Amino acid sequence: MSSVLVSLDSGVLQVTLNRPEKLNALNPEMHKLLRQALERAADEREVRAVLLAAAGRGFCAGQDLSERDVSPGAAPIDLSVSLGSYYNPLVRRLRELPKPVVCAVNGVAAGAGANLALACDIVVAGRSASFIESFSRIGLVPDAGGTWFLPRLAGSARAMGLALLAEKLSAEQAVAWGLIWKVVDDDVLLPEGIQLAKQLADGPTKGYGLIKKAMLASSGNSLDAQLELERDLQREAGFSEDYREGVAAFKEKRPPRFKGK
Ligand code: LHQ
């Protein structure tokens, strides 16, 4: 059985981490398959939204630590290689993908697993899910974008506490702190994730891509620069077929039929 399952239905590419016995800890094979799935999402017109989900009782326990030889005689491991080859491209791909990415967090999300979830656009979590910036427990620095996402989402005091103390944050607390979109009962998590992704897959895909671009740029921009960017992106959105359709539907008092163009 593949460690990452991929299926396309109604415009939603569902990508499921599938190594439940290791709480979906990420190894090179999973990274390869994840990358392939996200490239497919970027390339195929039929894909209009992505749903990242996971099998079993955990979402993702971060980097697979069993593959690291840390015995006294072993050569020191250069972790930057793994970040440069796998994690950094993965986070960039998710953020820069011009299509919405929903993440359904079904259980514990630890280390890079937590930050993988935070790299997605809409994060919905099951009530029993939790987030742990577990890096400091093993002497590491939050990676996979953690030191960028956390202060922006939760504020610097909470970001620092999460990173230094590595305490488990409940899904309810993650919502209260602004880390994620919402919490739902565990038994409806997947249907809820699918429903959200389908809703987005039926939307103005091109406009969504431009929204992602604007949001991503905002944290490095002055208000002035952001206003200029909004002007440019709005020009592009205004030339889309979906803008015409959206306004026509509004005038005709009917639901829009977006084509993603
Ligand atoms: C695991 C793992 C795991 C292997 C559970 N690996 N097997 C990036 C680039 C380069 C280098 C370094 O790092 C990074 C980014 C990172 O992600 S660093 C952070 C790595 N992750 C962690 O430190 C989390 C380690 N895991 C845990 O702390 C716990 O397993 C959590 C809190 C996630 C869940 O605890 P429990 O619910 O009590 O489950 P468990 O500990 O019993 O785990 C279940 C199984 O999964 C168990 O296997 P076993 O054969 O004994 O049943 C664990 O060994 C395995 N597993 N995480 N990361």
Short mmCIF file of C-alpha atoms and ligand atoms in Angstrom, two decimals:
data_model
loop_
_atom_site.label_atom_id
_atom_site.label_comp_id
_atom_site.label_asym_id
_atom_site.label_seq_id
_atom_site.Cartn_x
_atom_site.Cartn_y
_atom_site.Cartn_z
CA MET A 1 0.00 0.00 0.00
CA SER A 2 1.35 3.40 -0.93
CA SER A 3 2.40 5.73 1.90
CA VAL A 4 0.56 8.61 0.21
CA LEU A 5 -2.82 7.97 -1.42
CA VAL A 6 -4.06 10.28 -4.16
CA SER A 7 -7.51 10.44 -5.72
CA LEU A 8 -9.40 12.99 -7.79
CA ASP A 9 -13.13 13.53 -7.35
CA SER A 10 -15.29 16.51 -8.36
CA GLY A 11 -12.27 18.78 -8.79
CA VAL A 12 -10.76 17.86 -5.41
CA LEU A 13 -7.41 16.10 -5.31
CA GLN A 14 -7.42 14.23 -2.03
CA VAL A 15 -3.93 13.49 -0.78
CA THR A 16 -3.86 11.16 2.22
CA LEU A 17 -0.78 10.48 4.35
CA ASN A 18 -0.87 6.74 4.78
CA ARG A 19 1.70 5.37 7.21
CA PRO A 20 -0.61 5.17 10.20
CA GLU A 21 1.52 2.76 12.22
CA LYS A 22 4.18 5.53 12.46
CA LEU A 23 1.63 8.31 12.89
CA ASN A 24 2.42 9.27 9.29
CA ALA A 25 5.99 10.36 10.14
CA LEU A 26 7.52 11.67 6.94
CA ASN A 27 10.24 9.75 5.13
CA PRO A 28 11.83 10.41 1.71
CA GLU A 29 9.32 8.16 -0.08
CA MET A 30 6.40 10.12 1.34
CA HIS A 31 8.06 13.40 0.43
CA LYS A 32 8.50 12.16 -3.14
CA LEU A 33 4.86 11.13 -3.41
CA LEU A 34 3.63 14.34 -1.79
CA ARG A 35 5.67 16.38 -4.23
CA GLN A 36 4.28 14.42 -7.18
CA ALA A 37 0.73 14.93 -5.95
CA LEU A 38 1.20 18.68 -5.52
CA GLU A 39 2.82 19.00 -8.94
CA ARG A 40 -0.20 17.23 -10.36
CA ALA A 41 -2.46 19.65 -8.49
CA ALA A 42 -0.57 22.56 -9.99
CA ASP A 43 -0.51 21.18 -13.55
CA GLU A 44 -3.95 19.63 -14.07
CA ARG A 45 -6.82 21.94 -14.89
CA GLU A 46 -9.31 19.39 -13.53
CA VAL A 47 -7.80 19.83 -10.07
CA ARG A 48 -9.36 22.91 -8.51
CA ALA A 49 -8.69 22.27 -4.83
CA VAL A 50 -6.56 19.97 -2.70
CA LEU A 51 -7.53 18.17 0.47
CA LEU A 52 -4.64 17.01 2.63
CA ALA A 53 -5.77 14.33 5.07
CA ALA A 54 -4.24 11.44 6.98
CA ALA A 55 -5.01 7.83 7.81
CA GLY A 56 -5.14 6.40 11.32
CA ARG A 57 -5.16 8.08 14.72
CA GLY A 58 -2.55 10.76 14.00
CA PHE A 59 -2.16 13.41 11.33
CA CYS A 60 1.63 13.49 11.09
CA ALA A 61 4.43 13.08 13.65
CA GLY A 62 6.89 15.13 11.59
CA GLN A 63 10.19 13.81 10.36
CA ASP A 64 10.66 10.06 10.70
CA LEU A 65 13.20 9.90 13.52
CA SER A 66 13.78 6.15 13.25
CA GLU A 67 15.82 6.73 10.12
CA ARG A 68 18.34 8.96 11.93
CA ASP A 69 21.46 7.28 13.28
CA VAL A 70 22.45 9.29 16.35
CA SER A 71 24.58 6.60 18.02
CA PRO A 72 27.85 7.91 19.54
CA GLY A 73 30.07 6.71 16.68
CA ALA A 74 27.80 7.84 13.88
CA ALA A 75 28.76 10.77 11.67
CA PRO A 76 26.89 13.98 12.49
CA ILE A 77 23.86 14.50 10.31
CA ASP A 78 23.48 17.70 8.32
CA LEU A 79 19.77 18.36 8.75
CA SER A 80 19.88 21.29 6.34
CA VAL A 81 20.06 18.76 3.51
CA SER A 82 16.67 17.35 4.44
CA LEU A 83 15.16 20.81 4.80
CA GLY A 84 16.63 22.00 1.51
CA SER A 85 15.61 18.89 -0.40
CA TYR A 86 12.22 18.13 1.09
CA TYR A 87 10.60 20.43 3.63
CA ASN A 88 11.34 23.83 2.17
CA PRO A 89 10.16 22.90 -1.35
CA LEU A 90 7.06 21.28 0.18
CA VAL A 91 6.06 24.38 2.14
CA ARG A 92 6.77 26.64 -0.84
CA ARG A 93 4.73 24.39 -3.11
CA LEU A 94 1.75 24.53 -0.76
CA ARG A 95 1.90 28.29 -0.31
CA GLU A 96 2.53 29.05 -3.96
CA LEU A 97 0.07 26.55 -5.37
CA PRO A 98 -2.48 28.75 -7.16
CA LYS A 99 -5.33 26.59 -5.88
CA PRO A 100 -6.79 26.30 -2.39
CA VAL A 101 -5.49 23.63 -0.04
CA VAL A 102 -7.69 22.35 2.80
CA CYS A 103 -6.08 20.33 5.55
CA ALA A 104 -8.02 17.93 7.78
CA VAL A 105 -6.10 17.24 10.97
CA ASN A 106 -7.39 14.00 12.48
CA GLY A 107 -5.08 13.54 15.48
CA VAL A 108 -1.71 14.63 16.70
CA ALA A 109 0.28 16.91 14.41
CA ALA A 110 3.82 17.15 15.75
CA GLY A 111 7.00 18.86 14.60
CA ALA A 112 7.06 19.35 10.86
CA GLY A 113 3.66 17.63 10.82
CA ALA A 114 2.16 20.57 12.72
CA ASN A 115 3.81 23.07 10.42
CA LEU A 116 2.79 21.12 7.33
CA ALA A 117 -0.81 21.65 8.45
CA LEU A 118 -0.21 25.35 9.11
CA ALA A 119 1.19 25.74 5.60
CA CYS A 120 -2.22 24.86 4.17
CA ASP A 121 -4.85 27.49 3.43
CA ILE A 122 -7.80 26.25 5.49
CA VAL A 123 -7.15 23.96 8.42
CA VAL A 124 -9.99 22.06 9.99
CA ALA A 125 -9.27 19.78 12.94
CA GLY A 126 -11.09 16.98 14.70
CA ARG A 127 -11.95 17.70 18.31
CA SER A 128 -9.34 15.22 19.54
CA ALA A 129 -6.59 16.61 17.30
CA SER A 130 -3.61 18.44 18.76
CA PHE A 131 -0.58 20.42 17.67
CA ILE A 132 2.89 20.11 19.17
CA GLU A 133 5.91 22.15 18.14
CA SER A 134 7.92 19.21 19.43
CA PHE A 135 11.25 20.33 17.98
CA SER A 136 12.76 21.66 21.21
CA ARG A 137 12.11 18.29 22.87
CA ILE A 138 14.88 16.94 20.66
CA GLY A 139 17.06 20.05 20.62
CA LEU A 140 15.83 21.42 17.29
CA VAL A 141 14.36 24.64 15.95
CA PRO A 142 10.82 24.66 14.51
CA ASP A 143 11.17 24.22 10.78
CA ALA A 144 8.89 23.72 7.77
CA GLY A 145 7.92 27.38 8.18
CA GLY A 146 7.03 27.15 11.88
CA THR A 147 9.01 30.21 12.95
CA TRP A 148 7.27 32.16 10.17
CA PHE A 149 3.71 30.89 10.61
CA LEU A 150 3.48 30.84 14.40
CA PRO A 151 4.23 34.50 15.20
CA ARG A 152 1.99 35.62 12.35
CA LEU A 153 -0.91 33.41 13.33
CA ALA A 154 -0.71 33.37 17.10
CA GLY A 155 1.40 36.42 17.99
CA SER A 156 4.99 36.38 19.22
CA ALA A 157 4.29 35.55 22.90
CA ARG A 158 2.31 32.43 22.05
CA ALA A 159 4.67 31.48 19.24
CA MET A 160 7.61 31.64 21.62
CA GLY A 161 5.80 29.63 24.28
CA LEU A 162 4.80 26.95 21.78
CA ALA A 163 8.34 26.68 20.42
CA LEU A 164 10.20 26.72 23.73
CA LEU A 165 7.83 24.66 25.86
CA ALA A 166 6.72 22.22 23.13
CA GLU A 167 3.44 21.68 24.96
CA LYS A 168 0.51 19.95 23.31
CA LEU A 169 -2.03 22.50 22.05
CA SER A 170 -5.57 21.19 21.75
CA ALA A 171 -7.58 21.75 18.59
CA GLU A 172 -9.97 24.03 20.53
CA GLN A 173 -7.03 26.12 21.75
CA ALA A 174 -5.56 26.21 18.24
CA VAL A 175 -8.79 27.78 17.00
CA ALA A 176 -8.94 30.20 19.94
CA TRP A 177 -5.37 31.30 19.20
CA GLY A 178 -6.07 31.79 15.51
CA LEU A 179 -3.85 28.97 14.27
CA ILE A 180 -6.58 27.12 12.40
CA TRP A 181 -10.00 27.68 10.84
CA LYS A 182 -12.28 25.44 12.87
CA VAL A 183 -12.82 22.33 14.98
CA VAL A 184 -15.45 19.72 14.23
CA ASP A 185 -16.43 16.44 15.85
CA ASP A 186 -14.00 13.67 14.96
CA ASP A 187 -16.60 11.58 13.16
CA VAL A 188 -17.44 14.37 10.70
CA LEU A 189 -13.88 15.61 10.10
CA LEU A 190 -13.33 13.95 6.73
CA PRO A 191 -16.80 14.75 5.33
CA GLU A 192 -16.33 18.33 6.51
CA GLY A 193 -12.89 18.54 4.85
CA ILE A 194 -14.30 17.10 1.63
CA GLN A 195 -17.24 19.49 1.69
CA LEU A 196 -14.98 22.51 2.19
CA ALA A 197 -12.63 21.36 -0.56
CA LYS A 198 -15.58 20.74 -2.93
CA GLN A 199 -16.99 24.16 -2.18
CA LEU A 200 -13.62 25.65 -3.10
CA ALA A 201 -13.30 23.41 -6.17
CA ASP A 202 -16.56 24.90 -7.45
CA GLY A 203 -15.28 28.42 -6.92
CA PRO A 204 -13.37 30.98 -8.98
CA THR A 205 -10.06 29.12 -9.06
CA LYS A 206 -8.16 31.89 -10.75
CA GLY A 207 -9.36 34.43 -8.19
CA TYR A 208 -8.43 32.07 -5.36
CA GLY A 209 -4.91 31.78 -6.73
CA LEU A 210 -4.64 35.56 -6.78
CA ILE A 211 -5.96 35.79 -3.20
CA LYS A 212 -3.24 33.37 -2.09
CA LYS A 213 -0.63 35.45 -3.87
CA ALA A 214 -1.82 38.64 -2.17
CA MET A 215 -1.93 37.08 1.28
CA LEU A 216 1.51 35.55 0.91
CA ALA A 217 3.05 38.84 -0.21
CA SER A 218 1.37 40.89 2.52
CA SER A 219 3.63 39.88 5.37
CA GLY A 220 6.71 41.28 3.64
CA ASN A 221 5.02 44.34 2.14
CA SER A 222 4.32 47.88 3.30
CA LEU A 223 0.69 48.98 3.00
CA ASP A 224 1.73 51.04 0.03
CA ALA A 225 3.30 48.10 -1.77
CA GLN A 226 0.34 45.91 -0.91
CA LEU A 227 -2.11 48.43 -2.33
CA GLU A 228 -0.16 48.41 -5.59
CA LEU A 229 -0.17 44.63 -5.62
CA GLU A 230 -3.92 44.52 -5.00
CA ARG A 231 -4.42 46.88 -7.92
CA ASP A 232 -2.39 44.58 -10.20
CA LEU A 233 -4.02 41.38 -9.00
CA GLN A 234 -7.49 42.88 -9.26
CA ARG A 235 -6.78 43.83 -12.86
CA GLU A 236 -6.00 40.18 -13.53
CA ALA A 237 -9.06 38.93 -11.60
CA GLY A 238 -11.28 41.39 -13.43
CA PHE A 239 -10.21 39.93 -16.78
CA SER A 240 -11.29 36.41 -15.72
CA GLU A 241 -14.37 34.64 -17.04
CA ASP A 242 -15.38 33.89 -13.46
CA TYR A 243 -15.62 37.58 -12.62
CA ARG A 244 -18.08 38.05 -15.48
CA GLU A 245 -20.01 35.02 -14.36
CA GLY A 246 -20.04 36.17 -10.72
CA VAL A 247 -21.44 39.59 -11.55
CA ALA A 248 -23.93 38.17 -14.09
CA ALA A 249 -25.17 35.65 -11.51
CA PHE A 250 -25.54 38.40 -8.91
CA LYS A 251 -27.60 40.51 -11.29
CA GLU A 252 -29.74 37.57 -12.32
CA LYS A 253 -30.21 36.52 -8.67
CA ARG A 254 -28.93 32.98 -9.27
CA PRO A 255 -25.97 30.97 -7.97
CA PRO A 256 -22.80 31.44 -10.06
CA ARG A 257 -21.41 28.64 -12.21
CA PHE A 258 -17.68 29.22 -12.00
CA LYS A 259 -15.38 27.45 -14.42
CA GLY A 260 -12.12 28.30 -12.73
CA LYS A 261 -11.00 30.49 -15.62
C1 LHQ B 1 7.46 7.83 15.07
C2 LHQ B 1 7.51 9.22 15.11
C3 LHQ B 1 8.51 9.87 14.37
C4 LHQ B 1 9.26 7.77 13.70
C5 LHQ B 1 5.88 8.60 16.33
N1 LHQ B 1 9.36 9.11 13.66
N2 LHQ B 1 8.33 7.11 14.38
C6 LHQ B 1 13.05 18.14 9.63
C7 LHQ B 1 14.22 17.94 8.91
C8 LHQ B 1 15.30 17.28 9.38
C9 LHQ B 1 15.44 16.73 10.50
C10 LHQ B 1 14.70 16.79 11.61
O1 LHQ B 1 13.44 17.23 11.70
C11 LHQ B 1 12.71 17.83 10.87
C12 LHQ B 1 11.41 18.16 11.29
C13 LHQ B 1 10.75 17.45 12.42
O2 LHQ B 1 9.64 17.09 12.26
S1 LHQ B 1 11.57 17.25 13.89
C14 LHQ B 1 10.32 16.60 14.94
C15 LHQ B 1 10.09 15.14 14.70
N3 LHQ B 1 8.97 14.66 15.43
C16 LHQ B 1 8.94 14.49 16.74
O3 LHQ B 1 9.86 14.77 17.46
C17 LHQ B 1 7.70 13.82 17.30
C18 LHQ B 1 8.03 12.45 17.80
N4 LHQ B 1 6.83 11.78 18.25
C19 LHQ B 1 6.24 12.03 19.42
O4 LHQ B 1 6.65 12.87 20.18
C20 LHQ B 1 5.04 11.21 19.75
O5 LHQ B 1 5.05 10.03 18.98
C21 LHQ B 1 3.72 11.95 19.52
C22 LHQ B 1 3.59 13.07 20.57
C23 LHQ B 1 3.66 12.55 18.12
C24 LHQ B 1 2.53 10.97 19.68
O6 LHQ B 1 2.65 10.30 20.88
P1 LHQ B 1 1.77 8.98 21.17
O7 LHQ B 1 0.37 9.26 20.81
O8 LHQ B 1 2.07 8.57 22.56
O9 LHQ B 1 2.27 7.90 20.12
P2 LHQ B 1 3.64 7.04 20.15
O10 LHQ B 1 4.77 7.90 20.62
O11 LHQ B 1 3.42 5.77 20.87
O12 LHQ B 1 3.85 6.76 18.60
C25 LHQ B 1 3.20 5.70 17.89
C26 LHQ B 1 4.19 5.04 16.98
O13 LHQ B 1 4.64 5.99 16.03
C27 LHQ B 1 5.42 4.58 17.73
O14 LHQ B 1 5.91 3.43 17.07
P3 LHQ B 1 5.87 1.99 17.80
O15 LHQ B 1 6.49 1.06 16.81
O16 LHQ B 1 6.63 2.13 19.09
O17 LHQ B 1 4.40 1.72 18.05
C28 LHQ B 1 6.37 5.72 17.54
O18 LHQ B 1 7.72 5.34 17.63
C29 LHQ B 1 6.06 6.11 16.11
N5 LHQ B 1 6.44 7.48 15.84
N6 LHQ B 1 6.51 9.67 15.89
N7 LHQ B 1 8.59 11.20 14.29
#
